Amino acid sequence: MHGEETKVRRRAAMLLGTAVLATALGAPSASADGPSEIYLGQRSGTINIGGLPHSYKWVDKQYRSTSLPNLRKHSIRITYNACANWRARAAVRWGGTYDTVESSAKGCNKSVLLTPMGDMNANVTLTVHQDPMDMTASVTIKPVH
């Protein structure tokens, strides 16, 4: 009886340790500011592709990193309230290079989340490409000051 209780305690301690480790090593959430970032504000707008009747809506929540002084984090949600196959890409200057992230969606009323990081004063180029018509449009997102 005493040996079974010890096994249960060890199993519980191991599960708790695994949960703490997974939380500590997990990627930081781009949607909520934490101790390493400060919320700066947001920008929003639309992207129209050609003569299509529906537009893509985007919201960019911007954060300043507290650990790296010249780093701005973006959390860009793009939504299309119609049916299509499409992909979105965001690129922002970071030092001597660019951080580029891309995601795609298929179906109706879909959204994607892009989380690029770049220099504090760098603009983000947000591009949406729609298939099978092979049409593309872009906007420039300015930093919140």
Coordinates of C-alpha atoms in Angstrom, one line a residue:
M1 CA 0.0 0.0 0.0
H2 CA 2.8 2.4 0.9
G3 CA 4.7 1.6 -2.3
E4 CA 1.6 2.4 -4.5
E5 CA 1.2 5.9 -2.8
T6 CA 4.8 6.7 -3.6
K7 CA 4.3 5.7 -7.2
V8 CA 1.3 8.0 -7.5
R9 CA 3.2 10.9 -5.9
R10 CA 6.2 10.4 -8.3
R11 CA 3.8 10.3 -11.3
A12 CA 2.1 13.5 -10.2
A13 CA 5.5 15.2 -9.7
M14 CA 6.7 14.1 -13.1
L15 CA 3.5 15.4 -14.8
L16 CA 3.7 18.7 -13.0
G17 CA 7.4 19.0 -14.0
T18 CA 6.6 18.2 -17.6
A19 CA 3.8 20.9 -17.6
V20 CA 6.1 23.5 -16.1
L21 CA 8.9 22.7 -18.6
A22 CA 6.5 22.8 -21.6
T23 CA 5.2 26.2 -20.4
A24 CA 8.8 27.5 -20.0
L25 CA 10.0 26.3 -23.3
G26 CA 6.8 27.1 -25.3
A27 CA 6.7 29.9 -27.9
P28 CA 5.6 33.3 -26.5
S29 CA 2.0 34.3 -27.4
A30 CA 1.9 36.9 -30.1
S31 CA -1.6 38.0 -29.1
A32 CA -0.9 38.9 -25.5
D33 CA 1.9 41.1 -24.1
G34 CA 4.1 39.5 -21.5
P35 CA 7.0 40.6 -19.4
S36 CA 9.3 40.7 -22.4
E37 CA 7.1 43.0 -24.5
I38 CA 5.1 46.2 -24.2
Y39 CA 1.9 46.8 -26.3
L40 CA 2.3 49.9 -28.5
G41 CA -1.1 50.0 -30.3
Q42 CA -2.6 48.8 -33.5
R43 CA -3.1 49.6 -37.1
S44 CA -5.9 48.2 -39.4
G45 CA -7.1 48.4 -42.9
T46 CA -8.2 46.5 -46.0
I47 CA -6.5 45.1 -49.1
N48 CA -8.5 45.0 -52.4
I49 CA -7.4 42.6 -55.1
G50 CA -8.3 43.7 -58.6
G51 CA -12.0 44.0 -59.1
L52 CA -13.0 41.3 -56.6
P53 CA -16.2 42.2 -54.6
H54 CA -14.7 41.3 -51.2
S55 CA -11.7 42.8 -49.5
Y56 CA -9.2 41.4 -47.1
K57 CA -9.3 43.0 -43.6
W58 CA -6.1 43.1 -41.5
V59 CA -5.3 44.2 -37.9
D60 CA -1.7 44.6 -36.8
K61 CA -1.1 44.7 -33.1
Q62 CA 2.4 46.0 -32.4
Y63 CA 4.7 45.3 -29.4
R64 CA 8.1 46.6 -28.3
S65 CA 10.5 44.1 -27.0
T66 CA 11.9 44.9 -23.5
S67 CA 14.9 42.5 -24.0
L68 CA 16.1 43.8 -27.3
P69 CA 15.9 47.6 -27.6
N70 CA 15.4 48.0 -31.3
L71 CA 12.9 45.1 -31.8
R72 CA 9.2 45.5 -32.7
K73 CA 7.0 42.5 -32.7
H74 CA 3.9 42.4 -35.0
S75 CA 0.8 40.2 -34.7
I76 CA -1.1 40.6 -37.9
R77 CA -4.5 38.9 -38.4
I78 CA -5.8 38.8 -42.0
T79 CA -9.4 37.8 -42.6
Y80 CA -11.3 37.1 -45.8
N81 CA -15.1 36.9 -45.5
A82 CA -15.7 35.0 -48.8
C83 CA -14.6 31.7 -50.3
A84 CA -11.1 31.4 -51.8
N85 CA -7.7 29.8 -51.8
W86 CA -5.2 32.5 -50.7
R87 CA -2.0 33.2 -48.9
A88 CA -0.6 36.2 -47.0
R89 CA 3.0 37.2 -46.5
A90 CA 4.5 39.9 -44.2
A91 CA 8.1 41.1 -44.5
V92 CA 9.9 43.6 -42.3
R93 CA 13.5 44.8 -42.1
W94 CA 15.5 43.5 -39.2
G95 CA 19.1 44.7 -39.2
G96 CA 20.7 43.8 -42.5
T97 CA 18.0 41.3 -43.5
Y98 CA 14.3 40.8 -43.6
D99 CA 12.0 38.7 -41.4
T100 CA 9.4 37.2 -43.7
V101 CA 6.5 35.0 -42.6
E102 CA 3.8 33.4 -44.7
S103 CA 0.6 31.5 -44.2
S104 CA -2.2 30.2 -46.4
A105 CA -5.9 29.5 -46.2
K106 CA -8.5 27.5 -48.2
G107 CA -12.2 27.7 -47.8
C108 CA -14.8 30.3 -46.7
N109 CA -14.5 33.0 -44.0
K110 CA -10.9 32.1 -43.1
S111 CA -8.2 34.1 -41.3
V112 CA -4.4 33.7 -40.8
L113 CA -2.1 35.1 -38.2
L114 CA 1.4 36.4 -39.1
T115 CA 4.0 37.3 -36.5
P116 CA 7.0 39.0 -38.0
M117 CA 9.7 40.8 -36.0
G118 CA 11.7 43.8 -37.1
D119 CA 13.4 47.1 -36.4
M120 CA 11.5 49.6 -34.3
N121 CA 11.0 52.1 -37.2
A122 CA 10.6 49.7 -40.1
N123 CA 7.5 49.4 -42.2
V124 CA 5.9 46.0 -42.8
T125 CA 5.0 45.0 -46.4
L126 CA 1.8 42.9 -46.2
T127 CA 1.0 41.0 -49.4
V128 CA -2.0 38.8 -50.2
H129 CA -2.1 36.4 -53.2
Q130 CA -5.3 34.8 -54.4
D131 CA -5.4 31.6 -56.4
P132 CA -6.4 30.3 -59.0
M133 CA -6.7 33.8 -60.5
D134 CA -3.1 34.5 -59.7
M135 CA -3.8 38.0 -58.4
T136 CA -1.7 39.9 -55.8
A137 CA -2.0 43.1 -53.9
S138 CA 0.2 44.7 -51.1
V139 CA -0.1 47.4 -48.5
T140 CA 2.6 49.1 -46.3
I141 CA 2.0 49.1 -42.6
K142 CA 3.7 51.9 -40.7
P143 CA 4.9 51.5 -37.1
V144 CA 2.8 52.9 -34.2
H145 CA 4.6 55.6 -32.4

